[in-house]
Coordinates of C-alpha atoms and ligand atoms in Angstrom, one line a residue:
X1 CA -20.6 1.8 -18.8
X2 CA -23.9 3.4 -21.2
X3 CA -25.0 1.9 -24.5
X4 CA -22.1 3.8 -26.2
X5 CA -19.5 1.6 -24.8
X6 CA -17.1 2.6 -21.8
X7 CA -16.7 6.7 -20.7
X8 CA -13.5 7.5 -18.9
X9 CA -12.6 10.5 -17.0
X10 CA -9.5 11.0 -15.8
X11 CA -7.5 14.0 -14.1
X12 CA -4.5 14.7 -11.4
X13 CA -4.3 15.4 -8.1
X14 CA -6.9 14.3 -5.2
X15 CA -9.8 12.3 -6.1
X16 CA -11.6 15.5 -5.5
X17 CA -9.4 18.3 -7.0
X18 CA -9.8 15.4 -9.9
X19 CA -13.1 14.6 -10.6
X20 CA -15.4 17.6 -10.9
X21 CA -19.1 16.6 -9.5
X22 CA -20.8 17.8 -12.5
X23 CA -18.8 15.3 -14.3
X24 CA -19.5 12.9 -12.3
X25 CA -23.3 13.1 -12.1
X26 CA -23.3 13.0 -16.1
X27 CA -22.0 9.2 -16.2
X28 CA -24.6 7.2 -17.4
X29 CA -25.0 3.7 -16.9
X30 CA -25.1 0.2 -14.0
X31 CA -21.4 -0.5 -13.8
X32 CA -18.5 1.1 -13.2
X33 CA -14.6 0.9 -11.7
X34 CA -12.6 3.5 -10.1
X35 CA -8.8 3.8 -9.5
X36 CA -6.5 6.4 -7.5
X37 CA -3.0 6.1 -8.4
X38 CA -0.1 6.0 -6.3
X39 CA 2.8 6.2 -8.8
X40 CA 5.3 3.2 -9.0
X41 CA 5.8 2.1 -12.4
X42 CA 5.4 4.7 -15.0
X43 CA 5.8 8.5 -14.6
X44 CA 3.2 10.6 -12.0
X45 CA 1.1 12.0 -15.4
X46 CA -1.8 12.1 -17.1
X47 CA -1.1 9.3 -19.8
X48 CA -0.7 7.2 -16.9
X49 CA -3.8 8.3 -14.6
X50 CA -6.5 4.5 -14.5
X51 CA -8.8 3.1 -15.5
X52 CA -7.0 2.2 -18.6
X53 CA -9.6 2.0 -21.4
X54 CA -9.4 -0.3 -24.7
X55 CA -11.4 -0.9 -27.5
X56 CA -11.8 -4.4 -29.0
X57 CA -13.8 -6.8 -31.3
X58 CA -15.3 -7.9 -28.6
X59 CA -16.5 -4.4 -26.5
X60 CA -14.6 -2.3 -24.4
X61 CA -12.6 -2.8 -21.7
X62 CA -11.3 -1.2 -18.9
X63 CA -8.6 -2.0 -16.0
X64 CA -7.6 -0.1 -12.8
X65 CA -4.5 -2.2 -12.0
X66 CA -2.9 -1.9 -8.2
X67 CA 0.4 -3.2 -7.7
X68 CA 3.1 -3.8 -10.0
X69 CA 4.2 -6.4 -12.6
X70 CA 8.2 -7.3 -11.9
X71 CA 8.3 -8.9 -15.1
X72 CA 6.7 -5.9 -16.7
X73 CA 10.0 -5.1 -18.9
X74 CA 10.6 -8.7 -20.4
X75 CA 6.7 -8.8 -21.4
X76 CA 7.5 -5.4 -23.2
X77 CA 10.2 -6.5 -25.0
X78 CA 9.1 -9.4 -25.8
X79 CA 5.7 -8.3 -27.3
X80 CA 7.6 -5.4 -29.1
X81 CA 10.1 -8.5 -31.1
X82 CA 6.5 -9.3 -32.3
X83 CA 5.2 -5.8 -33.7
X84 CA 3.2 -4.9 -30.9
X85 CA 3.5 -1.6 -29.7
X86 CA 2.8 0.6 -26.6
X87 CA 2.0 4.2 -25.9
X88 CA 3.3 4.3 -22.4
X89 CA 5.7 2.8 -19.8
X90 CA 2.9 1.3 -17.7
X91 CA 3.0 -2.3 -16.6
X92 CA -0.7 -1.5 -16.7
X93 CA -1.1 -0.7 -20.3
X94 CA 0.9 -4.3 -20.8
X95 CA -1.9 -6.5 -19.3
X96 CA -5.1 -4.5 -21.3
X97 CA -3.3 -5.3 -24.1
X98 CA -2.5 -8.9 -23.4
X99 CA -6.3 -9.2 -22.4
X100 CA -7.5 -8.0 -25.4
X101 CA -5.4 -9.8 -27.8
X102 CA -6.2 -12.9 -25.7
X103 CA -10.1 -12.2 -25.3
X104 CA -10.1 -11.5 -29.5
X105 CA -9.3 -15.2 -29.8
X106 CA -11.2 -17.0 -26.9
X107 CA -14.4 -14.8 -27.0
X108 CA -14.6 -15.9 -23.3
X109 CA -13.4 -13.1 -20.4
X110 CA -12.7 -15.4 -17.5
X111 CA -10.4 -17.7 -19.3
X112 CA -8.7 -15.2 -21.0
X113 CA -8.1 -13.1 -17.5
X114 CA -7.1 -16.5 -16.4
X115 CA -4.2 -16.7 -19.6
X116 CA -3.3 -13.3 -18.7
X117 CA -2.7 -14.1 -15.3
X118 CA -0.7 -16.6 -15.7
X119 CA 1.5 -14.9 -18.0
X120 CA 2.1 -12.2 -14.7
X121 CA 4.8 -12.2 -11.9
X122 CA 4.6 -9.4 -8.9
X123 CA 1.4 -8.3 -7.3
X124 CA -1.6 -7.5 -8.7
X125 CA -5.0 -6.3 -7.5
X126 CA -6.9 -5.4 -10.8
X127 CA -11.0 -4.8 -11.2
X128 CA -11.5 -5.0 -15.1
X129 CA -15.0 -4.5 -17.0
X130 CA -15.4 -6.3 -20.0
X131 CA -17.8 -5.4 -22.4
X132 CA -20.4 -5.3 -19.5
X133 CA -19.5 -7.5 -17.4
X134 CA -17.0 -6.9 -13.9
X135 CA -14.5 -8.5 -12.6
X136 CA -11.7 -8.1 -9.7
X137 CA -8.9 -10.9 -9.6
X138 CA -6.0 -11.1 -6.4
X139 CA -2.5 -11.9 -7.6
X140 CA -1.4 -15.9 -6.7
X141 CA 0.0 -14.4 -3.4
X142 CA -2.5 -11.9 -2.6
X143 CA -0.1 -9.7 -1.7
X144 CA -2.0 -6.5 -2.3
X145 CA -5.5 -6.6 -0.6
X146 CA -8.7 -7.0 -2.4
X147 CA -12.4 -7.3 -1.0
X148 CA -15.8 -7.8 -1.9
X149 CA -19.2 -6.6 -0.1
X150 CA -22.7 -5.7 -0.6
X151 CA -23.8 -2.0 -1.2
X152 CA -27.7 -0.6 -1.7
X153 CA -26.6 -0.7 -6.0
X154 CA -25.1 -3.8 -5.8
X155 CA -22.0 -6.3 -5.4
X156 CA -18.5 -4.2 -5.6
X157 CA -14.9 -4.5 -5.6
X158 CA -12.2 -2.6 -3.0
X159 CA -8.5 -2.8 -1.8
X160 CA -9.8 -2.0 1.6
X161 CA -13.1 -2.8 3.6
X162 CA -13.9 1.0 4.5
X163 CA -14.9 1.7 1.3
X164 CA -18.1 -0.5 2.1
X165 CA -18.7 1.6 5.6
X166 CA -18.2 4.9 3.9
X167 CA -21.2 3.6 1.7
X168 CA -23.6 2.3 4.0
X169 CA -22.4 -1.6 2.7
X170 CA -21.2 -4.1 3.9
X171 CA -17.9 -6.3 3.9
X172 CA -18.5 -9.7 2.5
X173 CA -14.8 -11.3 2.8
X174 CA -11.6 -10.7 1.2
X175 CA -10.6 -12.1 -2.5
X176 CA -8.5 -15.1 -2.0
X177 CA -4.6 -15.2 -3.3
X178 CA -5.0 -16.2 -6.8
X179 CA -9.1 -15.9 -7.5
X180 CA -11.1 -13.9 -10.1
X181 CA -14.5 -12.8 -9.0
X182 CA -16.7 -11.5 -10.9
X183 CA -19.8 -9.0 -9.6
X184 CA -23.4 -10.3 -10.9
X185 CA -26.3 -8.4 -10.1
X186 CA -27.3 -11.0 -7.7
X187 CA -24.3 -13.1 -7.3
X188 CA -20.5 -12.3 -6.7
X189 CA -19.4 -15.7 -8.7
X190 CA -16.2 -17.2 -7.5
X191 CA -13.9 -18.8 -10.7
X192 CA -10.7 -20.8 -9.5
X193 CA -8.0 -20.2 -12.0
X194 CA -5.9 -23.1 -9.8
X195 CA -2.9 -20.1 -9.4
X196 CA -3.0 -19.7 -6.5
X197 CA 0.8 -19.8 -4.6
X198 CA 0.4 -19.7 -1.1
X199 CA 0.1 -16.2 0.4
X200 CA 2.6 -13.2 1.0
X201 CA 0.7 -10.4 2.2
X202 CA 2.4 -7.3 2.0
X203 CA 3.2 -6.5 6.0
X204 CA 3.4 -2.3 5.0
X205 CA -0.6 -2.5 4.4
X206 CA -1.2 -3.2 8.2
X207 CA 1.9 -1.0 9.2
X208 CA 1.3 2.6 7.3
X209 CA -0.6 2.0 3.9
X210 CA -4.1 1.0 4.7
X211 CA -6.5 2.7 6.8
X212 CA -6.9 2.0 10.2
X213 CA -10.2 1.0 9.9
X214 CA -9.9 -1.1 7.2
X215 CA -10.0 -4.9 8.0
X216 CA -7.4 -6.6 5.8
X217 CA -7.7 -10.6 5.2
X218 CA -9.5 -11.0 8.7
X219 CA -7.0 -8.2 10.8
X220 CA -8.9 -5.0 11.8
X221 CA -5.5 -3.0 11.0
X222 CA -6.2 -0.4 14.1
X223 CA -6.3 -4.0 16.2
X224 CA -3.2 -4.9 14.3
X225 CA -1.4 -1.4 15.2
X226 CA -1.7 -1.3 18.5
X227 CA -0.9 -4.8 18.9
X228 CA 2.4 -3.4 17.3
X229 CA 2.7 -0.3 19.6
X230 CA 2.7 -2.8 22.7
X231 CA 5.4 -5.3 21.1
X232 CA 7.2 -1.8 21.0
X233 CA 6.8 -0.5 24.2
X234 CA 8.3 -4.4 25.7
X235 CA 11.1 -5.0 23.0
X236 CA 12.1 -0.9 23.1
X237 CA 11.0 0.6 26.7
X238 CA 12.5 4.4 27.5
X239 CA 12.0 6.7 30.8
X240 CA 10.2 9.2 29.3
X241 CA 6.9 11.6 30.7
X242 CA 4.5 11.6 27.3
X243 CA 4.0 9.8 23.8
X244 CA 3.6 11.8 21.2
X245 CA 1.9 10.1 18.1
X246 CA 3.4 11.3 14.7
X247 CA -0.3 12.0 13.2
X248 CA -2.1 10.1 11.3
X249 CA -0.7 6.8 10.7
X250 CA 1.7 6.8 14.0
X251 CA -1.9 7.3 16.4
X252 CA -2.8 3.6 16.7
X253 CA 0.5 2.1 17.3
X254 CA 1.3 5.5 19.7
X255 CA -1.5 4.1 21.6
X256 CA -0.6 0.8 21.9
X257 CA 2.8 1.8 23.0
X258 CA 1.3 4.3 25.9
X259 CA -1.1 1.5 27.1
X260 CA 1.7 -1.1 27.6
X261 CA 4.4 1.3 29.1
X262 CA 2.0 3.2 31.2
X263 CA 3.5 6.6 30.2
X264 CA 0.4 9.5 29.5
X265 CA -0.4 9.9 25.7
X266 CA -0.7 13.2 24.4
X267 CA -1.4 14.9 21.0
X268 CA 1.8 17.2 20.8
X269 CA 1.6 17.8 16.9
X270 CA -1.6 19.3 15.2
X271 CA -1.8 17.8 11.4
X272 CA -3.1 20.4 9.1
X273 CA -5.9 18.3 7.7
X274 CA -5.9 19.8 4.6
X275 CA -2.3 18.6 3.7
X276 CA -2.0 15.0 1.9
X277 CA 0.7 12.0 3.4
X278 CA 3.9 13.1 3.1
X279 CA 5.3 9.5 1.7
X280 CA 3.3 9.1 -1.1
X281 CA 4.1 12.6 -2.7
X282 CA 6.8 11.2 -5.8
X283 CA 9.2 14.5 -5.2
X284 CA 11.5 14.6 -2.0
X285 CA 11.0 18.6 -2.2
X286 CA 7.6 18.1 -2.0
X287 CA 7.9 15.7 0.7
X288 CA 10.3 18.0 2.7
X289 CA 8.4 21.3 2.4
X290 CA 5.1 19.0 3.6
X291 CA 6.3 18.4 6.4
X292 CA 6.6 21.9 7.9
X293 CA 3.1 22.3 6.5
X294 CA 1.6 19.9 8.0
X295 CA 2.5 19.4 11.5
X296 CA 2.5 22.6 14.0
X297 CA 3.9 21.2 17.8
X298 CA 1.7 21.9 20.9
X299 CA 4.0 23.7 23.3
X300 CA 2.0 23.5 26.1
X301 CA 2.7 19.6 25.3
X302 CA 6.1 19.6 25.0
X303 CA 7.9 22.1 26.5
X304 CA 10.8 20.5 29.2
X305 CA 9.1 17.2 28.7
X306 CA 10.7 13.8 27.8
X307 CA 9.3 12.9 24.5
X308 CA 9.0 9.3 22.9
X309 CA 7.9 9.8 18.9
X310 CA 6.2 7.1 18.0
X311 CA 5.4 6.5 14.2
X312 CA 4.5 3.7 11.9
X313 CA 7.9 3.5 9.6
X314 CA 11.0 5.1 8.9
X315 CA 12.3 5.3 5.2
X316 CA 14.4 8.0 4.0
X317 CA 14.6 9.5 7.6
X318 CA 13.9 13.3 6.2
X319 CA 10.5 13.2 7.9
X320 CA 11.6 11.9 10.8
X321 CA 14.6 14.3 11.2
X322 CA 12.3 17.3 10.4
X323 CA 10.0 16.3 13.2
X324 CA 12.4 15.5 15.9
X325 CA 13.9 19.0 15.3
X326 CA 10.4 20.5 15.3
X327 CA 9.8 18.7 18.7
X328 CA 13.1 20.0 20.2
X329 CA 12.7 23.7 18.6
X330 CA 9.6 23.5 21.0
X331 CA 11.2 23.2 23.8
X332 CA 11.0 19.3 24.3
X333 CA 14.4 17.6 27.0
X334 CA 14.6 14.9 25.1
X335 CA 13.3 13.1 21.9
X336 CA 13.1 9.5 21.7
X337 CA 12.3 7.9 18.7
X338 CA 9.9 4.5 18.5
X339 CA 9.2 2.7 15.4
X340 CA 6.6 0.4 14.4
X341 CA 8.5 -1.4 12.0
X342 CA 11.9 -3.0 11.6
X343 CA 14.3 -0.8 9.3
X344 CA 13.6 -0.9 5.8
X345 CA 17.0 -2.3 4.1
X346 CA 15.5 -3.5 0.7
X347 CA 13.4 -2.2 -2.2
X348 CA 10.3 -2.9 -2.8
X349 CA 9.3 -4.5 -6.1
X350 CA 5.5 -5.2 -5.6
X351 CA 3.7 -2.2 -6.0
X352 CA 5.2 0.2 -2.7
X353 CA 7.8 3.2 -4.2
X354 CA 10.8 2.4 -1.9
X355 CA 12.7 1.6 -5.5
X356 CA 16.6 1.7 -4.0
X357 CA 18.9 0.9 -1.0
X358 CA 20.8 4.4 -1.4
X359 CA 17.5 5.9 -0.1
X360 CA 17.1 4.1 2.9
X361 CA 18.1 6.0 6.4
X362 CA 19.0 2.1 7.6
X363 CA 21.0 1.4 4.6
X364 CA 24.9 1.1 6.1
X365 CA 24.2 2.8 9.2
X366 CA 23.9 1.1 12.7
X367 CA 20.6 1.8 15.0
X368 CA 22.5 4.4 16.8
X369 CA 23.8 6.2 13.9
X370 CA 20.5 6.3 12.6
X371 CA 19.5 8.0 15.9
X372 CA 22.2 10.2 15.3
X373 CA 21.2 11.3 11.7
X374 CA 18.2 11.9 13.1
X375 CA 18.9 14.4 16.0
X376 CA 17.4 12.0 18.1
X377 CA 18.1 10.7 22.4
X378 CA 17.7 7.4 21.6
X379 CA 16.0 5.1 18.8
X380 CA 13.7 1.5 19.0
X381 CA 12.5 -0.3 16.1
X382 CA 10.3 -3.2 16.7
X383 CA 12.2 -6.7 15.7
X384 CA 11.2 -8.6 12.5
X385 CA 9.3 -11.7 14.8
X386 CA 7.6 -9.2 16.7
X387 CA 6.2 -7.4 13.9
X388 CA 4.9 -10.9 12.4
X389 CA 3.8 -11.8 16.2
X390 CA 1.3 -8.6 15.8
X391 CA -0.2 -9.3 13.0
X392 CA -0.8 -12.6 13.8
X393 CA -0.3 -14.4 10.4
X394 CA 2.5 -17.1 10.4
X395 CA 5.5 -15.5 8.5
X396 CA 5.9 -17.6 5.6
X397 CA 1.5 -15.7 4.8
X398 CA 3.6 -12.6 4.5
X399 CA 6.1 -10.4 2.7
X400 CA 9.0 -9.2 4.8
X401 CA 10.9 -8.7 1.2
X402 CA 11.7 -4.8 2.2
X403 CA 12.9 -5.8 6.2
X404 CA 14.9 -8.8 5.4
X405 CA 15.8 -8.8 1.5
X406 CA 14.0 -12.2 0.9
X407 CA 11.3 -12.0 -1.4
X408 CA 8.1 -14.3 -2.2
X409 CA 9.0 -14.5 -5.5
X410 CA 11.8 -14.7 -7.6
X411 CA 13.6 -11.1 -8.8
X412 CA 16.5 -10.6 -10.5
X413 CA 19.4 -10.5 -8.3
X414 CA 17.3 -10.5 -5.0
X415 CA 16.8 -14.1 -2.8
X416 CA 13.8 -15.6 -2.5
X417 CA 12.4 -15.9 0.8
X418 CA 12.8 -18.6 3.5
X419 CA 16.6 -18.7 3.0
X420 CA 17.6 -17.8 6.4
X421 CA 15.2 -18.2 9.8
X422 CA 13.6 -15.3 10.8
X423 CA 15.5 -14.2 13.8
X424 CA 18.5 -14.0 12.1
X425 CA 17.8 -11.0 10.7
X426 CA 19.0 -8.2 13.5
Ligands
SF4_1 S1 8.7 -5.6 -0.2 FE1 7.8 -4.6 1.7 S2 6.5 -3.0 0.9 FE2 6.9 -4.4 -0.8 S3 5.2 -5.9 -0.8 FE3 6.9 -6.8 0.4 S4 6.5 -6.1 2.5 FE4 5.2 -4.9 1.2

């Protein structure tokens, strides 16, 4: 943000393959907000790369939106039936505009964020700049983390707490479901909006999405992971001679796992740092041909050993598959597979890109058959209540929509959650 209103630069690919330094050093001005996208709603483009920037009567204003609106499409169309019109497919593009029409009429930024809000269903963490002025608002259930801390600059804004240890900050405490914040120069002012719903955190942050290191609404998510890994190692025990971590996000709970069972850990696959996470590339090609790329197996680790595998999650069950066979083709006796989360049965409509049920490896198969698809000796997936147990909120502070197809809030043709009790769900 400069005198001359908002500057936006935008580009493809990692943050930085995206954002040339010399661009960078050019931006002029106190404020600013930053977004990496990871593709949900809306093609994987340019027209849809944040912040999203508007012009208004009132100044400019910019959004970086993580999450996704489920009720996106009946805002569209019913906007459209009154002449408004949109240049992309974006749920994001949807609330700038509604902001800006709203903020044209009350001149005032926090209750017009507050309209807006209420207006939204699905999950929502958003920092917006108005004119000059920053905000960063938590959707009602605060399923997608949001945090504020203190830097050398200034107050700012993150999903995830590392951001303020990468910068020398410090964490303050996490936004609260529901709450806008805005960022003074010496304050970060709280403003209830009274929308709050309860809380349904999303349970994949702690298992694969957000760093290890990151501390999400009071959980340190390594402390959260391992606690996993030794849920794990009690509910699915194997005779086996070394754990192998599938690198990165499979390390902590691998560890855990090791610690409980008493079996030695060992790093049998090398990650090629340079190569990004496999799940969040949109294209299965792309996802497949990473794979080979980025693991190489230490044979000197593996060879006639019993192997347990232990990752985070399993989705499609390509990765999976493609590492079980890389284990074997390196001599391994056996491969057993450990999982630090229940199967995934049900899409995801809050902001995570697991869209179907056709894609799932767990969709219509039984546990064994699974282990089957995957060339695997045997297979464990931690139960629902034990993976609720590790993380140590009470179940009904969490979203299990994608485990147990009972959502925190109502979507067409899905239940909402609570209708069965949790260990009912196999
Ligand atoms: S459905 Fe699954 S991935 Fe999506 S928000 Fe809920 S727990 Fe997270």
């Amino acid at each position: 943000m400069h005198n001359n209103g908002i500057k936006a630069l935008k580009g493809m690919g990692l943050a930085h393959q995206a954002l040339r330094q010399d661009e960078l050093r050019n931006l002029k001005g106190d404020i600013g907000i930053g977004h990496v996208r990871y593709s949900t709603m809306g093609a994987s483009n340019l027209d849809h790369a944040q912040p999203v920037v508007m012009s208004t009567n009132y100044g400019d204003i910019a959004l970086a939106h993580n999450g996704e609106i489920v009720n996106a499409d009946h805002l569209r169309d019913e906007l459209k039936k009154k002449g408004w019109a949109f240049a992309t497919s974006s749920d994001s593009e949807i609330i700038i505009r509604l902001l800006a029409n709203d903020i044209s009429n009350t001149g005032d930024p926090a209750r017009s964020i507050r309209n807006v809000m209420s207006l939204l269903n699905g999950s929502y963490s958003m920092t917006l700049m108005v004119d000059n002025r920053v905000f960063a608002i938590r959707d009602p259930y605060g399923m997608r983390p949001l945090c504020v801390g203190r830097t050398k600059e200034g107050y700012a804004a993150a999903s995830e707490s590392v951001v303020f240890d990468t910068l020398g900050g410090e964490f303050m405490r996490d936004v609260e479901p529901g709450e806008l914040v805005e960022l003074l120069p010496g304050e970060v002012k709280s403003i209830k909006t009274g929308l709050a719903k309860g809380r349904a955190h999303c349970m994949f942050e702690w298992v694969y999405i957000a760093r290890a290191d990151s501390c999400l609404d009071g959980r340190l998510v390594y402390d959260v992971r391992r606690k996993i890994g030794q849920r794990l190692a009690i509910e699915q025990p194997v005779e086996a001679d070394v754990i192998v971590p599938v690198p990165d996000s499979g390390r902590s709970h691998s560890m855990g796992y090791a610690e409980k069972i008493g079996i030695p850990y060992s790093e049998g696959l090398m990650k090629n740092r340079y190569v990004e996470r496999t799940f969040i590339m949109p294209d299965q090609t792309d996802r497949s041909t990473g794979v080979m790329l980025k693991l190489n197996p230490l044979k000197s680790v593996i060879k006639d050993k019993r192997i347990v595998l232990v990752d985070d999650s399993i989705v499609r069950g390509t990765t999976m598959r493609q590492i079980v066979q890389l284990v074997r083709n390196a001599g391994a006796k056996e491969v057993h597979v450990r999982v630090g989360s229940p199967p995934i049965r049900a899409p995801c409509y809050f902001g995570i890109d697991m869209k179907t049920r056709d894609q799932f490896a767990a969709t219509g198969r039984t546990v064994e058959e699974i282990a089957k698809m995957l060339t695997a000796d045997s297979l464990g997936y931690i139960s629902i209540e034990g993976l609720v147990d590790a993380i140590g909120l009470n179940a009904n502070d969490l979203c299990l929509g994608c485990l147990n197809g009972e959502y925190p809030l109502p979507v067409e043709g899905e239940k909402v959650r609570f209708q069965k009790k949790l260990d009912s769900f196999a």
